[in-house]
Short mmCIF file of C-alpha atoms and ligand atoms in Angstrom, two decimals:
data_model
loop_
_atom_site.label_atom_id
_atom_site.label_comp_id
_atom_site.label_asym_id
_atom_site.label_seq_id
_atom_site.Cartn_x
_atom_site.Cartn_y
_atom_site.Cartn_z
CA UNK A 1 -79.52 -85.09 11.12
CA UNK A 2 -78.41 -82.49 13.66
CA UNK A 3 -77.39 -79.13 12.24
CA UNK A 4 -73.74 -79.67 13.23
CA UNK A 5 -73.48 -82.36 10.54
CA UNK A 6 -74.54 -80.13 7.67
CA UNK A 7 -70.94 -79.27 6.84
CA UNK A 8 -67.74 -81.26 7.13
CA UNK A 9 -65.83 -80.93 10.40
CA UNK A 10 -62.82 -79.56 8.59
CA UNK A 11 -64.78 -76.94 6.62
CA UNK A 12 -66.58 -75.85 9.79
CA UNK A 13 -63.30 -75.49 11.69
CA UNK A 14 -61.56 -73.64 8.90
CA UNK A 15 -64.46 -71.22 8.46
CA UNK A 16 -64.41 -70.45 12.17
CA UNK A 17 -60.63 -69.96 12.20
CA UNK A 18 -60.97 -67.58 9.26
CA UNK A 19 -63.58 -65.56 11.14
CA UNK A 20 -61.13 -65.32 14.06
CA UNK A 21 -58.29 -64.50 11.64
CA UNK A 22 -56.16 -67.39 12.86
CA UNK A 23 -54.64 -70.26 10.86
CA UNK A 24 -55.33 -73.18 13.21
CA UNK A 25 -58.63 -73.82 15.06
CA UNK A 26 -56.56 -74.29 18.21
CA UNK A 27 -57.18 -71.91 21.13
CA UNK A 28 -54.84 -71.76 24.08
CA UNK A 29 -57.01 -72.01 27.21
CA UNK A 30 -57.00 -68.95 29.46
CA UNK A 31 -55.23 -70.20 32.58
CA UNK A 32 -54.96 -67.84 35.48
CA UNK A 33 -51.43 -68.07 36.89
CA UNK A 34 -50.21 -70.24 34.00
CA UNK A 35 -50.60 -67.98 30.98
CA UNK A 36 -47.49 -65.84 30.54
CA UNK A 37 -47.37 -63.75 27.37
CA UNK A 38 -44.50 -65.97 26.17
CA UNK A 39 -46.87 -68.94 25.90
CA UNK A 40 -49.45 -66.98 23.94
CA UNK A 41 -46.78 -65.54 21.66
CA UNK A 42 -45.63 -69.07 20.78
CA UNK A 43 -49.18 -70.35 20.17
CA UNK A 44 -50.25 -67.28 18.18
CA UNK A 45 -47.09 -67.31 16.04
CA UNK A 46 -47.82 -70.96 15.26
CA UNK A 47 -51.27 -69.88 13.98
CA UNK A 48 -53.48 -70.46 17.04
CA UNK A 49 -55.19 -68.02 19.39
CA UNK A 50 -53.30 -66.87 22.49
CA UNK A 51 -54.95 -66.42 25.88
CA UNK A 52 -54.62 -64.33 29.00
CA UNK A 53 -56.27 -65.56 32.20
CA UNK A 54 -56.64 -62.18 33.87
CA UNK A 55 -58.46 -63.22 37.06
CA UNK A 56 -55.67 -62.27 39.46
CA UNK A 57 -54.15 -59.45 37.40
CA UNK A 58 -54.42 -55.77 38.29
CA UNK A 59 -55.34 -53.48 35.34
CA UNK A 60 -51.71 -52.40 34.93
CA UNK A 61 -50.55 -56.02 34.68
CA UNK A 62 -53.28 -56.68 32.08
CA UNK A 63 -52.04 -53.73 30.00
CA UNK A 64 -48.42 -54.89 30.30
CA UNK A 65 -49.39 -58.42 29.24
CA UNK A 66 -50.95 -57.06 26.04
CA UNK A 67 -47.90 -54.88 25.34
CA UNK A 68 -45.56 -57.78 25.85
CA UNK A 69 -47.72 -60.01 23.60
CA UNK A 70 -47.71 -57.43 20.80
CA UNK A 71 -43.93 -57.06 21.02
CA UNK A 72 -43.66 -60.78 20.22
CA UNK A 73 -46.58 -61.47 17.92
CA UNK A 74 -48.93 -59.91 15.40
CA UNK A 75 -51.42 -62.66 16.12
CA UNK A 76 -54.55 -62.60 18.24
CA UNK A 77 -55.56 -63.54 21.76
CA UNK A 78 -58.51 -63.88 24.08
CA UNK A 79 -58.59 -62.47 27.58
CA UNK A 80 -60.69 -64.03 30.30
CA UNK A 81 -62.27 -63.16 33.65
CA UNK A 82 -64.29 -65.16 36.14
CA UNK A 83 -67.72 -63.59 36.65
CA UNK A 84 -67.82 -62.64 40.35
CA UNK A 85 -70.19 -64.50 42.63
CA UNK A 86 -72.08 -62.62 45.40
CA UNK A 87 -69.91 -61.83 48.43
CA UNK A 88 -69.89 -64.99 50.56
CA UNK A 89 -71.37 -65.22 54.02
CA UNK A 90 -68.53 -65.51 56.53
CA UNK A 91 -68.36 -68.17 59.20
CA UNK A 92 -65.79 -67.27 61.89
CA UNK A 93 -66.00 -70.67 63.57
CA UNK A 94 -65.35 -72.66 60.36
CA UNK A 95 -62.61 -70.18 59.42
CA UNK A 96 -60.94 -70.84 62.77
CA UNK A 97 -61.11 -74.61 62.23
CA UNK A 98 -59.79 -74.19 58.70
CA UNK A 99 -56.88 -72.02 59.90
CA UNK A 100 -55.98 -74.68 62.47
CA UNK A 101 -56.17 -77.41 59.82
CA UNK A 102 -54.01 -75.43 57.39
CA UNK A 103 -51.41 -74.67 60.07
CA UNK A 104 -50.58 -78.39 60.03
CA UNK A 105 -49.83 -78.08 56.29
CA UNK A 106 -47.85 -74.85 56.25
CA UNK A 107 -47.12 -71.65 58.19
CA UNK A 108 -49.63 -70.39 60.78
CA UNK A 109 -52.53 -68.62 59.03
CA UNK A 110 -53.35 -65.10 60.28
CA UNK A 111 -57.04 -64.19 60.71
CA UNK A 112 -56.80 -61.44 58.07
CA UNK A 113 -55.63 -63.98 55.42
CA UNK A 114 -59.33 -64.71 54.88
CA UNK A 115 -59.83 -61.33 53.19
CA UNK A 116 -58.76 -62.77 49.82
CA UNK A 117 -57.76 -59.48 48.21
CA UNK A 118 -58.91 -59.76 44.59
CA UNK A 119 -58.46 -57.00 41.98
CA UNK A 120 -61.46 -54.73 41.33
CA UNK A 121 -63.63 -56.43 38.68
CA UNK A 122 -64.92 -53.23 37.03
CA UNK A 123 -61.39 -51.86 36.70
CA UNK A 124 -60.30 -55.17 35.16
CA UNK A 125 -63.21 -54.99 32.68
CA UNK A 126 -62.11 -51.50 31.67
CA UNK A 127 -58.54 -52.78 31.12
CA UNK A 128 -59.89 -55.67 29.02
CA UNK A 129 -61.63 -53.29 26.62
CA UNK A 130 -58.54 -51.10 26.41
CA UNK A 131 -56.22 -54.00 25.54
CA UNK A 132 -58.24 -54.53 22.32
CA UNK A 133 -58.26 -58.34 22.24
CA UNK A 134 -59.95 -60.28 19.44
CA UNK A 135 -62.01 -62.10 22.08
CA UNK A 136 -63.10 -61.60 25.68
CA UNK A 137 -64.24 -64.80 27.35
CA UNK A 138 -66.23 -65.46 30.49
CA UNK A 139 -66.52 -68.34 32.90
CA UNK A 140 -68.84 -69.04 35.87
CA UNK A 141 -71.59 -66.75 34.63
CA UNK A 142 -72.35 -64.00 32.13
CA UNK A 143 -71.18 -60.41 31.67
CA UNK A 144 -73.71 -57.64 32.28
CA UNK A 145 -75.74 -56.36 29.32
CA UNK A 146 -73.89 -53.03 29.58
CA UNK A 147 -70.48 -54.72 29.31
CA UNK A 148 -71.68 -56.90 26.41
CA UNK A 149 -72.72 -53.68 24.62
CA UNK A 150 -69.25 -52.22 25.25
CA UNK A 151 -67.55 -55.33 23.84
CA UNK A 152 -69.73 -55.22 20.73
CA UNK A 153 -69.19 -51.48 20.25
CA UNK A 154 -65.44 -52.13 20.39
CA UNK A 155 -65.61 -54.94 17.83
CA UNK A 156 -64.60 -57.57 20.41
CA UNK A 157 -66.13 -61.05 20.27
CA UNK A 158 -67.55 -62.63 23.43
CA UNK A 159 -66.96 -66.34 24.01
CA UNK A 160 -68.93 -67.68 26.99
CA UNK A 161 -67.96 -70.86 28.81
CA UNK A 162 -70.83 -73.26 29.49
CA UNK A 163 -70.86 -76.62 31.25
CA UNK A 164 -74.36 -77.62 30.16
CA UNK A 165 -76.92 -76.76 27.50
CA UNK A 166 -78.99 -74.51 29.78
CA UNK A 167 -75.95 -72.29 30.43
CA UNK A 168 -75.19 -72.25 26.70
CA UNK A 169 -78.75 -71.10 25.88
CA UNK A 170 -78.52 -68.37 28.53
CA UNK A 171 -75.21 -67.19 27.02
CA UNK A 172 -76.72 -67.13 23.54
CA UNK A 173 -79.68 -65.09 24.80
CA UNK A 174 -77.25 -62.64 26.43
CA UNK A 175 -75.43 -62.06 23.14
CA UNK A 176 -72.44 -64.45 23.19
CA UNK A 177 -70.69 -64.97 19.84
CA UNK A 178 -69.53 -68.52 20.59
CA UNK A 179 -69.85 -71.09 23.36
CA UNK A 180 -66.86 -72.74 25.01
CA UNK A 181 -68.25 -76.14 26.04
CA UNK A 182 -66.26 -77.24 29.08
CA UNK A 183 -66.33 -80.96 29.78
CA UNK A 184 -65.73 -82.35 33.24
CA UNK A 185 -62.32 -83.62 32.10
CA UNK A 186 -61.01 -80.05 32.09
CA UNK A 187 -58.11 -78.94 34.24
CA UNK A 188 -58.61 -75.97 36.55
CA UNK A 189 -61.84 -74.59 37.91
CA UNK A 190 -65.28 -75.69 36.81
CA UNK A 191 -67.01 -73.07 34.72
CA UNK A 192 -70.46 -73.80 36.17
CA UNK A 193 -72.69 -70.75 36.65
CA UNK A 194 -73.94 -72.24 39.93
CA UNK A 195 -70.83 -73.05 41.92
CA UNK A 196 -72.85 -74.89 44.56
CA UNK A 197 -74.02 -77.65 42.24
CA UNK A 198 -70.86 -77.92 40.13
CA UNK A 199 -69.80 -81.32 41.47
CA UNK A 200 -73.23 -82.87 40.99
CA UNK A 201 -73.49 -81.72 37.35
CA UNK A 202 -70.35 -83.12 35.82
CA UNK A 203 -70.87 -83.77 32.09
CA UNK A 204 -68.18 -85.36 29.93
CA UNK A 205 -67.17 -83.68 26.67
CA UNK A 206 -68.47 -86.46 24.38
CA UNK A 207 -72.02 -86.01 25.70
CA UNK A 208 -71.75 -82.25 26.14
CA UNK A 209 -70.55 -80.98 22.76
CA UNK A 210 -73.34 -82.41 20.55
CA UNK A 211 -76.00 -81.34 23.05
CA UNK A 212 -74.71 -77.77 23.15
CA UNK A 213 -74.37 -77.78 19.35
CA UNK A 214 -78.04 -78.77 19.14
CA UNK A 215 -79.12 -76.26 21.79
CA UNK A 216 -77.64 -73.11 20.26
CA UNK A 217 -77.11 -71.56 16.84
CA UNK A 218 -73.55 -70.46 17.68
CA UNK A 219 -70.12 -71.96 16.99
CA UNK A 220 -69.04 -74.29 19.78
CA UNK A 221 -65.47 -74.58 21.06
CA UNK A 222 -64.72 -77.85 22.86
CA UNK A 223 -62.52 -77.79 25.94
CA UNK A 224 -61.53 -80.40 28.52
CA UNK A 225 -59.30 -83.43 28.11
CA UNK A 226 -58.11 -82.59 24.59
CA UNK A 227 -54.37 -83.10 24.42
CA UNK A 228 -53.57 -84.70 21.07
CA UNK A 229 -54.84 -84.85 17.50
CA UNK A 230 -57.24 -87.65 18.34
CA UNK A 231 -59.02 -85.41 20.82
CA UNK A 232 -59.11 -82.52 18.36
CA UNK A 233 -60.52 -84.73 15.59
CA UNK A 234 -63.12 -86.23 17.94
CA UNK A 235 -64.26 -82.79 19.12
CA UNK A 236 -64.72 -81.60 15.54
CA UNK A 237 -66.63 -84.78 14.66
CA UNK A 238 -68.94 -84.06 17.60
CA UNK A 239 -69.80 -80.69 16.09
CA UNK A 240 -67.22 -78.32 17.55
CA UNK A 241 -65.75 -75.55 15.37
CA UNK A 242 -62.50 -75.35 17.33
CA UNK A 243 -60.83 -76.66 20.46
CA UNK A 244 -59.45 -74.89 23.50
CA UNK A 245 -56.49 -76.63 25.08
CA UNK A 246 -54.96 -76.03 28.50
CA UNK A 247 -53.11 -78.87 30.21
CA UNK A 248 -51.42 -80.05 27.00
CA UNK A 249 -49.44 -76.78 26.94
CA UNK A 250 -48.36 -76.83 30.57
CA UNK A 251 -45.18 -78.85 30.00
CA UNK A 252 -43.92 -76.46 27.32
CA UNK A 253 -40.94 -74.31 28.33
CA UNK A 254 -42.94 -71.16 27.49
CA UNK A 255 -45.47 -71.93 30.24
CA UNK A 256 -42.68 -71.54 32.79
CA UNK A 257 -44.26 -73.67 35.53
CA UNK A 258 -42.42 -75.15 38.51
CA UNK A 259 -40.38 -78.18 37.30
CA UNK A 260 -41.91 -80.44 39.97
CA UNK A 261 -45.44 -79.57 38.72
CA UNK A 262 -44.34 -80.10 35.11
CA UNK A 263 -42.96 -83.55 36.02
CA UNK A 264 -46.13 -84.55 37.82
CA UNK A 265 -48.27 -83.61 34.82
CA UNK A 266 -46.26 -86.02 32.70
CA UNK A 267 -46.87 -88.86 35.17
CA UNK A 268 -50.55 -88.33 35.96
CA UNK A 269 -53.01 -90.86 34.60
CA UNK A 270 -56.63 -89.93 33.96
CA UNK A 271 -57.85 -91.26 37.33
CA UNK A 272 -55.19 -89.38 39.27
CA UNK A 273 -56.77 -85.94 39.09
CA UNK A 274 -59.73 -84.97 41.22
CA UNK A 275 -62.07 -82.07 41.84
CA UNK A 276 -61.13 -80.14 44.95
CA UNK A 277 -62.34 -77.03 46.76
CA UNK A 278 -59.38 -77.29 49.11
CA UNK A 279 -57.23 -74.57 47.51
CA UNK A 280 -59.63 -71.82 46.46
CA UNK A 281 -63.08 -72.70 47.78
CA UNK A 282 -64.37 -73.21 44.23
CA UNK A 283 -64.29 -76.66 42.66
CA UNK A 284 -61.37 -77.25 40.31
CA UNK A 285 -59.62 -80.28 38.82
CA UNK A 286 -56.05 -80.79 39.89
CA UNK A 287 -53.50 -83.51 40.38
CA UNK A 288 -54.33 -85.58 43.41
CA UNK A 289 -51.82 -85.20 46.24
CA UNK A 290 -51.69 -85.75 49.99
CA UNK A 291 -53.20 -82.34 50.78
CA UNK A 292 -56.06 -82.65 48.27
CA UNK A 293 -57.03 -86.04 49.70
CA UNK A 294 -56.75 -84.82 53.29
CA UNK A 295 -58.86 -81.72 52.54
CA UNK A 296 -61.60 -84.00 51.18
CA UNK A 297 -61.62 -86.35 54.17
CA UNK A 298 -64.56 -86.30 56.54
CA UNK A 299 -62.21 -85.26 59.38
CA UNK A 300 -61.22 -82.04 57.60
CA UNK A 301 -63.21 -78.82 58.09
CA UNK A 302 -65.26 -77.83 55.03
CA UNK A 303 -63.61 -75.45 52.58
CA UNK A 304 -64.74 -71.85 52.97
CA UNK A 305 -66.32 -70.11 49.95
CA UNK A 306 -64.14 -68.39 47.35
CA UNK A 307 -62.15 -66.20 47.82
CA UNK A 308 -61.90 -66.85 51.59
CA UNK A 309 -60.41 -70.33 51.18
CA UNK A 310 -58.01 -69.02 48.57
CA UNK A 311 -56.79 -66.37 50.99
CA UNK A 312 -56.42 -68.88 53.83
CA UNK A 313 -54.32 -71.30 51.71
CA UNK A 314 -52.00 -68.65 50.25
CA UNK A 315 -49.10 -69.18 52.66
CA UNK A 316 -49.24 -72.96 52.29
CA UNK A 317 -49.38 -72.70 48.48
CA UNK A 318 -46.44 -70.30 48.42
CA UNK A 319 -44.34 -72.46 50.73
CA UNK A 320 -45.11 -75.58 48.66
CA UNK A 321 -43.92 -73.74 45.52
CA UNK A 322 -40.76 -72.44 47.22
CA UNK A 323 -39.82 -75.90 48.47
CA UNK A 324 -41.01 -77.82 45.39
CA UNK A 325 -43.30 -79.89 47.62
CA UNK A 326 -45.87 -81.59 45.38
CA UNK A 327 -47.60 -83.13 48.41
CA UNK A 328 -49.11 -79.67 49.02
CA UNK A 329 -48.58 -77.83 45.72
CA UNK A 330 -51.63 -76.56 43.83
CA UNK A 331 -51.33 -78.40 40.50
CA UNK A 332 -54.34 -77.79 38.27
CA UNK A 333 -54.48 -80.31 35.42
CA UNK A 334 -57.08 -82.12 33.35
CA UNK A 335 -57.71 -85.81 32.84
CA UNK A 336 -55.53 -85.91 29.71
CA UNK A 337 -52.41 -84.77 31.62
CA UNK A 338 -50.47 -87.90 30.69
CA UNK A 339 -50.72 -86.95 27.01
CA UNK A 340 -49.07 -83.55 27.56
CA UNK A 341 -45.65 -83.45 25.95
CA UNK A 342 -42.60 -81.52 27.10
CA UNK A 343 -41.89 -79.62 23.90
CA UNK A 344 -42.16 -76.08 22.52
CA UNK A 345 -45.69 -74.69 22.51
CA UNK A 346 -45.56 -73.98 18.77
CA UNK A 347 -44.86 -77.66 18.08
CA UNK A 348 -47.71 -78.68 20.36
CA UNK A 349 -50.16 -76.36 18.55
CA UNK A 350 -49.16 -77.40 15.02
CA UNK A 351 -48.91 -81.06 16.07
CA UNK A 352 -52.49 -81.02 17.38
CA UNK A 353 -53.84 -79.75 14.08
CA UNK A 354 -51.62 -81.82 11.77
CA UNK A 355 -52.56 -85.02 13.55
CA UNK A 356 -56.26 -84.08 13.56
CA UNK A 357 -56.16 -83.32 9.83
CA UNK A 358 -54.55 -86.69 9.21
CA UNK A 359 -57.45 -88.32 11.04
CA UNK A 360 -60.37 -86.33 9.61
CA UNK A 361 -58.92 -85.92 6.12
C1 FMN B 1 -53.73 -74.00 35.44
C2 FMN B 1 -55.11 -73.74 34.89
C3 FMN B 1 -55.71 -72.50 35.12
C4 FMN B 1 -56.98 -72.22 34.58
N1 FMN B 1 -57.53 -70.98 34.77
C5 FMN B 1 -58.67 -70.65 34.12
C6 FMN B 1 -59.18 -69.31 34.16
O1 FMN B 1 -58.64 -68.43 34.81
N2 FMN B 1 -60.32 -69.05 33.45
C7 FMN B 1 -60.95 -70.01 32.69
O2 FMN B 1 -61.95 -69.72 32.03
N3 FMN B 1 -60.51 -71.28 32.66
C8 FMN B 1 -59.37 -71.61 33.34
N4 FMN B 1 -58.90 -72.89 33.26
C9 FMN B 1 -59.66 -73.88 32.48
C10 FMN B 1 -59.24 -73.81 31.02
O3 FMN B 1 -59.65 -72.61 30.43
C11 FMN B 1 -59.82 -74.98 30.21
O4 FMN B 1 -61.21 -75.07 30.42
C12 FMN B 1 -59.16 -76.30 30.58
O5 FMN B 1 -57.77 -76.15 30.70
C13 FMN B 1 -59.47 -77.32 29.51
O6 FMN B 1 -59.12 -78.59 29.92
P1 FMN B 1 -57.66 -79.22 29.67
O7 FMN B 1 -56.80 -78.62 30.72
O8 FMN B 1 -57.89 -80.68 29.86
O9 FMN B 1 -57.20 -78.85 28.29
C14 FMN B 1 -57.65 -73.21 33.82
C15 FMN B 1 -57.04 -74.45 33.61
C16 FMN B 1 -55.79 -74.73 34.13
C17 FMN B 1 -55.17 -76.08 33.85
#
């Protein structure tokens, strides 16, 4: 019998929630661009763990997010950053072809759009420590040993996202306190440490969770495609101690997303999302639309590496949002999008756990 079966799923989940000082083993997924404090306040006040996807936030915005959260809740949250990849090699010729391609989808793209313009990672890390979250999480790699020491010295837990057992073992060796096992069903970007091979190493959650549970001696949090109590119960049966849920919260009013995006989530069947590099240069799962398909066609120029592609697509993404044009809009969502309900986030969080408890007893 694998070690994950030595206790009941419910007891395991409740023990983990107690350690996190939350009432429900339901974690809001950190979602860059879709994680306003209002959403975390609702989830945390319902007993779950809030989340801040800080990737694109300057230190001051990170501080303000924490202030705003604490004005609305005495609960807890995680804050998340993408681990930076080495600076990409530039390719002026492919950038030129990509700018030409994108000009047929939106406004002309200036050469300097390729610069990307991301916040300074070290300054963000400093802001993360200062906001005193219960948890700091990582995706696409591991924090440095020095930063892990700082988290530990500040009493902050580190949850590391892994998309396979090898990444989970590496995270354990580096001092992670829990593993977020991200199945290929997940909405948003792939958490793979090696961005190059992300598409060729897609593992579904049902195969992934037990293998990561067997590979490490840490609690495992399942994420990807979980959007109702059946998914929560299944994840706990597979050995998870908690679930992390993204797409299922995106139709709640507290998420505040564009109404056209919200509508599309509610109409998207499992086969209607796909992995694309067309928006950011890194692979992510979003709702299939005309642009995503065109960007993947053999006639289209290859996507530039992150953050170059992200910079090049900014004007098109902004125009699509302003005009409500879902043919071009960036609409990250997971394979369980159709199960997402348009109701308050607190009801979604409590509903997930109540239904799971009904199933697992
Ligand atoms: C809009 C959106 C943005 C996301 N941004 C991040 C992010 O910044 N960092 C991260 O670790 N994961 C991010 N993710 C992935 C989620 O943390 C999580 O793995 C995923 O939502 C789980 O799958 P689900 O959407 O099917 O619940 C994002 C997901 C979505 C839908």
